[in-house]
CSV table of N, CA and C in Angstrom, one decimal:
chain,number,residue,atom,x,y,z
B,2,MET,N,0.8,-1.2,0.0
B,2,MET,CA,0.0,0.0,0.0
B,2,MET,C,0.9,1.2,0.0
B,3,ASP,N,0.6,2.2,-0.9
B,3,ASP,CA,1.3,3.4,-1.0
B,3,ASP,C,0.7,4.4,0.0
B,4,PHE,N,1.6,5.4,0.3
B,4,PHE,CA,1.1,6.5,1.1
B,4,PHE,C,1.9,7.7,0.8
B,5,ILE,N,1.3,8.9,1.1
B,5,ILE,CA,2.0,10.2,0.8
B,5,ILE,C,2.1,10.9,2.2
B,6,ALA,N,3.4,11.3,2.5
B,6,ALA,CA,3.6,12.0,3.7
B,6,ALA,C,4.0,13.4,3.3
B,7,VAL,N,3.4,14.4,3.9
B,7,VAL,CA,3.7,15.8,3.7
B,7,VAL,C,4.2,16.4,5.0
B,8,CYS,N,5.4,17.0,4.9
B,8,CYS,CA,6.0,17.6,6.1
B,8,CYS,C,6.3,19.1,5.8
B,9,PRO,N,5.5,20.0,6.4
B,9,PRO,CA,5.7,21.4,6.1
B,9,PRO,C,7.0,21.9,6.8
B,10,ASP,N,7.6,22.8,6.1
B,10,ASP,CA,8.8,23.5,6.7
B,10,ASP,C,8.4,24.5,7.7
B,11,LEU,N,8.1,24.2,8.9
B,11,LEU,CA,7.5,25.1,9.9
B,11,LEU,C,8.5,26.2,10.3
B,12,PHE,N,9.7,25.9,10.2
B,12,PHE,CA,10.7,26.9,10.7
B,12,PHE,C,11.3,27.8,9.6
B,13,TRP,N,10.7,27.9,8.5
B,13,TRP,CA,11.2,28.7,7.4
B,13,TRP,C,11.4,30.2,7.8
B,14,ARG,N,10.6,30.7,8.7
B,14,ARG,CA,10.7,32.1,9.1
B,14,ARG,C,11.9,32.3,10.0
B,15,ILE,N,12.3,31.3,10.7
B,15,ILE,CA,13.4,31.4,11.7
B,15,ILE,C,14.7,31.0,11.0
B,16,GLU,N,14.8,29.9,10.3
B,16,GLU,CA,16.0,29.4,9.7
B,16,GLU,C,15.6,28.6,8.4
B,17,PRO,N,15.5,29.3,7.3
B,17,PRO,CA,15.0,28.6,6.0
B,17,PRO,C,16.0,27.4,5.7
B,18,GLY,N,15.4,26.3,5.3
B,18,GLY,CA,16.2,25.2,4.9
B,18,GLY,C,16.9,24.4,6.0
B,19,ILE,N,16.5,24.6,7.2
B,19,ILE,CA,17.2,23.9,8.4
B,19,ILE,C,17.1,22.4,8.2
B,20,ASP,N,18.2,21.8,8.5
B,20,ASP,CA,18.2,20.3,8.4
B,20,ASP,C,18.9,19.7,9.6
B,21,LEU,N,18.1,19.2,10.5
B,21,LEU,CA,18.6,18.6,11.8
B,21,LEU,C,18.3,17.1,11.9
B,22,THR,N,19.1,16.5,12.6
B,22,THR,CA,18.9,15.1,13.0
B,22,THR,C,18.8,15.0,14.5
B,23,ASP,N,18.7,13.8,15.0
B,23,ASP,CA,18.8,13.6,16.4
B,23,ASP,C,20.1,12.9,16.9
B,24,LYS,N,21.1,13.1,16.0
B,24,LYS,CA,22.4,12.4,16.2
B,24,LYS,C,23.4,13.1,17.2
B,25,SER,N,23.2,14.4,17.5
B,25,SER,CA,24.2,15.1,18.3
B,25,SER,C,23.4,16.0,19.3
B,26,GLU,N,24.1,16.3,20.4
B,26,GLU,CA,23.6,17.2,21.5
B,26,GLU,C,23.4,18.6,20.9
B,27,ALA,N,24.3,19.0,20.0
B,27,ALA,CA,24.1,20.3,19.4
B,27,ALA,C,22.9,20.5,18.6
B,28,GLU,N,22.5,19.4,17.9
B,28,GLU,CA,21.3,19.4,17.0
B,28,GLU,C,20.1,19.4,17.9
B,29,TRP,N,20.1,18.6,19.0
B,29,TRP,CA,19.0,18.6,19.9
B,29,TRP,C,18.8,20.0,20.5
B,30,LYS,N,19.9,20.7,20.9
B,30,LYS,CA,19.8,22.0,21.5
B,30,LYS,C,19.2,23.0,20.5
B,31,ARG,N,19.7,22.9,19.2
B,31,ARG,CA,19.2,23.8,18.2
B,31,ARG,C,17.7,23.6,17.9
B,32,ALA,N,17.3,22.3,17.9
B,32,ALA,CA,15.9,22.0,17.7
B,32,ALA,C,15.0,22.6,18.8
B,33,PHE,N,15.4,22.6,20.0
B,33,PHE,CA,14.7,23.2,21.1
B,33,PHE,C,14.7,24.7,21.0
B,34,GLU,N,15.8,25.3,20.6
B,34,GLU,CA,15.8,26.7,20.3
B,34,GLU,C,14.8,27.1,19.3
B,35,LEU,N,14.7,26.4,18.2
B,35,LEU,CA,13.8,26.6,17.1
B,35,LEU,C,12.3,26.5,17.7
B,36,PHE,N,12.1,25.4,18.4
B,36,PHE,CA,10.8,25.2,19.0
B,36,PHE,C,10.3,26.3,19.8
B,37,GLN,N,11.2,26.8,20.7
B,37,GLN,CA,10.9,27.9,21.6
B,37,GLN,C,10.7,29.2,20.8
B,38,ALA,N,11.3,29.4,19.7
B,38,ALA,CA,11.2,30.6,18.9
B,38,ALA,C,10.0,30.6,18.0
B,39,PHE,N,9.4,29.4,17.8
B,39,PHE,CA,8.3,29.2,16.8
B,39,PHE,C,7.1,30.0,17.2
B,40,ASP,N,6.5,30.7,16.3
B,40,ASP,CA,5.3,31.5,16.6
B,40,ASP,C,4.1,30.6,16.1
B,41,GLN,N,3.4,29.9,17.0
B,41,GLN,CA,2.4,29.0,16.6
B,41,GLN,C,1.3,29.6,15.8
B,42,ALA,N,0.9,30.8,16.1
B,42,ALA,CA,-0.2,31.4,15.4
B,42,ALA,C,0.2,31.7,13.9
B,43,LYS,N,1.4,32.1,13.7
B,43,LYS,CA,1.9,32.3,12.3
B,43,LYS,C,2.0,31.0,11.6
B,44,GLY,N,2.5,30.0,12.3
B,44,GLY,CA,2.6,28.6,11.7
B,44,GLY,C,1.3,28.1,11.3
B,45,ILE,N,0.3,28.3,12.1
B,45,ILE,CA,-1.1,27.8,11.7
B,45,ILE,C,-1.6,28.6,10.5
B,46,GLU,N,-1.4,29.9,10.5
B,46,GLU,CA,-1.8,30.7,9.3
B,46,GLU,C,-1.1,30.2,8.1
B,47,ASP,N,0.2,29.9,8.2
B,47,ASP,CA,1.0,29.4,7.0
B,47,ASP,C,0.3,28.1,6.5
B,48,LEU,N,0.0,27.2,7.4
B,48,LEU,CA,-0.6,25.9,7.0
B,48,LEU,C,-1.9,26.2,6.3
B,49,LYS,N,-2.7,27.0,6.9
B,49,LYS,CA,-4.1,27.3,6.4
B,49,LYS,C,-3.9,28.0,5.0
B,50,SER,N,-3.0,28.9,4.8
B,50,SER,CA,-2.9,29.6,3.5
B,50,SER,C,-2.3,28.7,2.4
B,51,HIS,N,-1.6,27.7,2.8
B,51,HIS,CA,-1.0,26.8,1.8
B,51,HIS,C,-1.8,25.5,1.6
B,52,GLY,N,-2.8,25.3,2.4
B,52,GLY,CA,-3.5,24.0,2.5
B,52,GLY,C,-4.1,23.6,1.1
B,53,HIS,N,-4.7,24.5,0.4
B,53,HIS,CA,-5.3,24.1,-0.9
B,53,HIS,C,-4.3,23.8,-1.9
B,54,SER,N,-3.2,24.5,-2.0
B,54,SER,CA,-2.1,24.2,-3.0
B,54,SER,C,-1.5,22.9,-2.7
B,55,VAL,N,-1.3,22.6,-1.4
B,55,VAL,CA,-0.7,21.3,-1.0
B,55,VAL,C,-1.6,20.2,-1.4
B,56,SER,N,-2.9,20.3,-1.1
B,56,SER,CA,-3.9,19.2,-1.4
B,56,SER,C,-3.9,19.0,-3.0
B,57,VAL,N,-3.8,20.0,-3.7
B,57,VAL,CA,-3.8,19.9,-5.2
B,57,VAL,C,-2.5,19.2,-5.6
B,58,ALA,N,-1.4,19.6,-5.1
B,58,ALA,CA,-0.1,19.0,-5.4
B,58,ALA,C,-0.1,17.5,-5.0
B,59,VAL,N,-0.6,17.2,-3.9
B,59,VAL,CA,-0.6,15.8,-3.4
B,59,VAL,C,-1.5,15.0,-4.4
B,60,ARG,N,-2.7,15.5,-4.7
B,60,ARG,CA,-3.5,14.8,-5.7
B,60,ARG,C,-2.8,14.5,-7.0
B,61,ARG,N,-2.1,15.5,-7.5
B,61,ARG,CA,-1.3,15.4,-8.7
B,61,ARG,C,-0.2,14.3,-8.6
B,62,GLN,N,0.5,14.4,-7.4
B,62,GLN,CA,1.5,13.4,-7.2
B,62,GLN,C,0.9,12.0,-7.2
B,63,ARG,N,-0.2,11.8,-6.6
B,63,ARG,CA,-0.9,10.5,-6.5
B,63,ARG,C,-1.2,10.0,-7.9
B,64,GLU,N,-1.8,10.9,-8.7
B,64,GLU,CA,-2.2,10.5,-10.1
B,64,GLU,C,-1.0,10.2,-11.0
B,65,SER,N,0.1,10.9,-10.8
B,65,SER,CA,1.2,10.7,-11.7
B,65,SER,C,2.2,9.6,-11.1
B,66,ARG,N,2.0,9.2,-9.9
B,66,ARG,CA,2.9,8.2,-9.2
B,66,ARG,C,4.4,8.7,-9.3
B,67,HIS,N,4.5,10.0,-9.4
B,67,HIS,CA,5.9,10.6,-9.4
B,67,HIS,C,6.3,10.9,-7.9
B,68,HIS,N,7.6,10.6,-7.7
B,68,HIS,CA,8.1,10.8,-6.3
B,68,HIS,C,8.9,12.1,-6.4
B,69,GLY,N,8.8,13.0,-5.4
B,69,GLY,CA,9.5,14.2,-5.4
B,69,GLY,C,9.2,15.1,-4.2
B,70,LEU,N,9.6,16.3,-4.3
B,70,LEU,CA,9.3,17.3,-3.2
B,70,LEU,C,8.3,18.3,-3.6
B,71,LEU,N,7.5,18.8,-2.7
B,71,LEU,CA,6.6,19.9,-3.0
B,71,LEU,C,7.4,21.2,-2.7
B,72,PRO,N,7.4,22.1,-3.6
B,72,PRO,CA,8.1,23.4,-3.4
B,72,PRO,C,7.7,24.0,-2.1
B,73,GLY,N,8.6,24.5,-1.3
B,73,GLY,CA,8.3,25.1,0.0
B,73,GLY,C,8.0,24.2,1.2
B,74,TRP,N,8.1,22.9,0.9
B,74,TRP,CA,7.8,21.9,2.0
B,74,TRP,C,8.9,21.0,2.1
B,75,ALA,N,9.3,20.7,3.3
B,75,ALA,CA,10.4,19.8,3.6
B,75,ALA,C,9.8,18.4,3.7
B,76,GLY,N,10.6,17.4,3.1
B,76,GLY,CA,10.2,16.0,3.2
B,76,GLY,C,9.8,15.5,1.9
B,77,TRP,N,10.0,14.2,1.7
B,77,TRP,CA,9.8,13.5,0.5
B,77,TRP,C,8.3,13.0,0.4
B,78,LEU,N,7.8,13.0,-0.8
B,78,LEU,CA,6.5,12.4,-1.0
B,78,LEU,C,6.8,10.9,-1.4
B,79,SER,N,6.1,10.0,-0.9
B,79,SER,CA,6.4,8.6,-1.1
B,79,SER,C,5.3,8.0,-1.9
């Protein structure tokens, strides 16, 4: 069974293109800094404002069976 996972880049306002893992103490520290600086209200507005374009892109991805990234979103579509 196939599935599509969409992962929004929630921290683009703070640090565009951030790429963290859980492999080091420094990355954990940075992740918590980002989390504390995150403006939840703005994040929700971002998700709402992009919701339609994401659902259209996901539908197109499903129809084409093409694997790739949605522009402005972090994470692979599977």
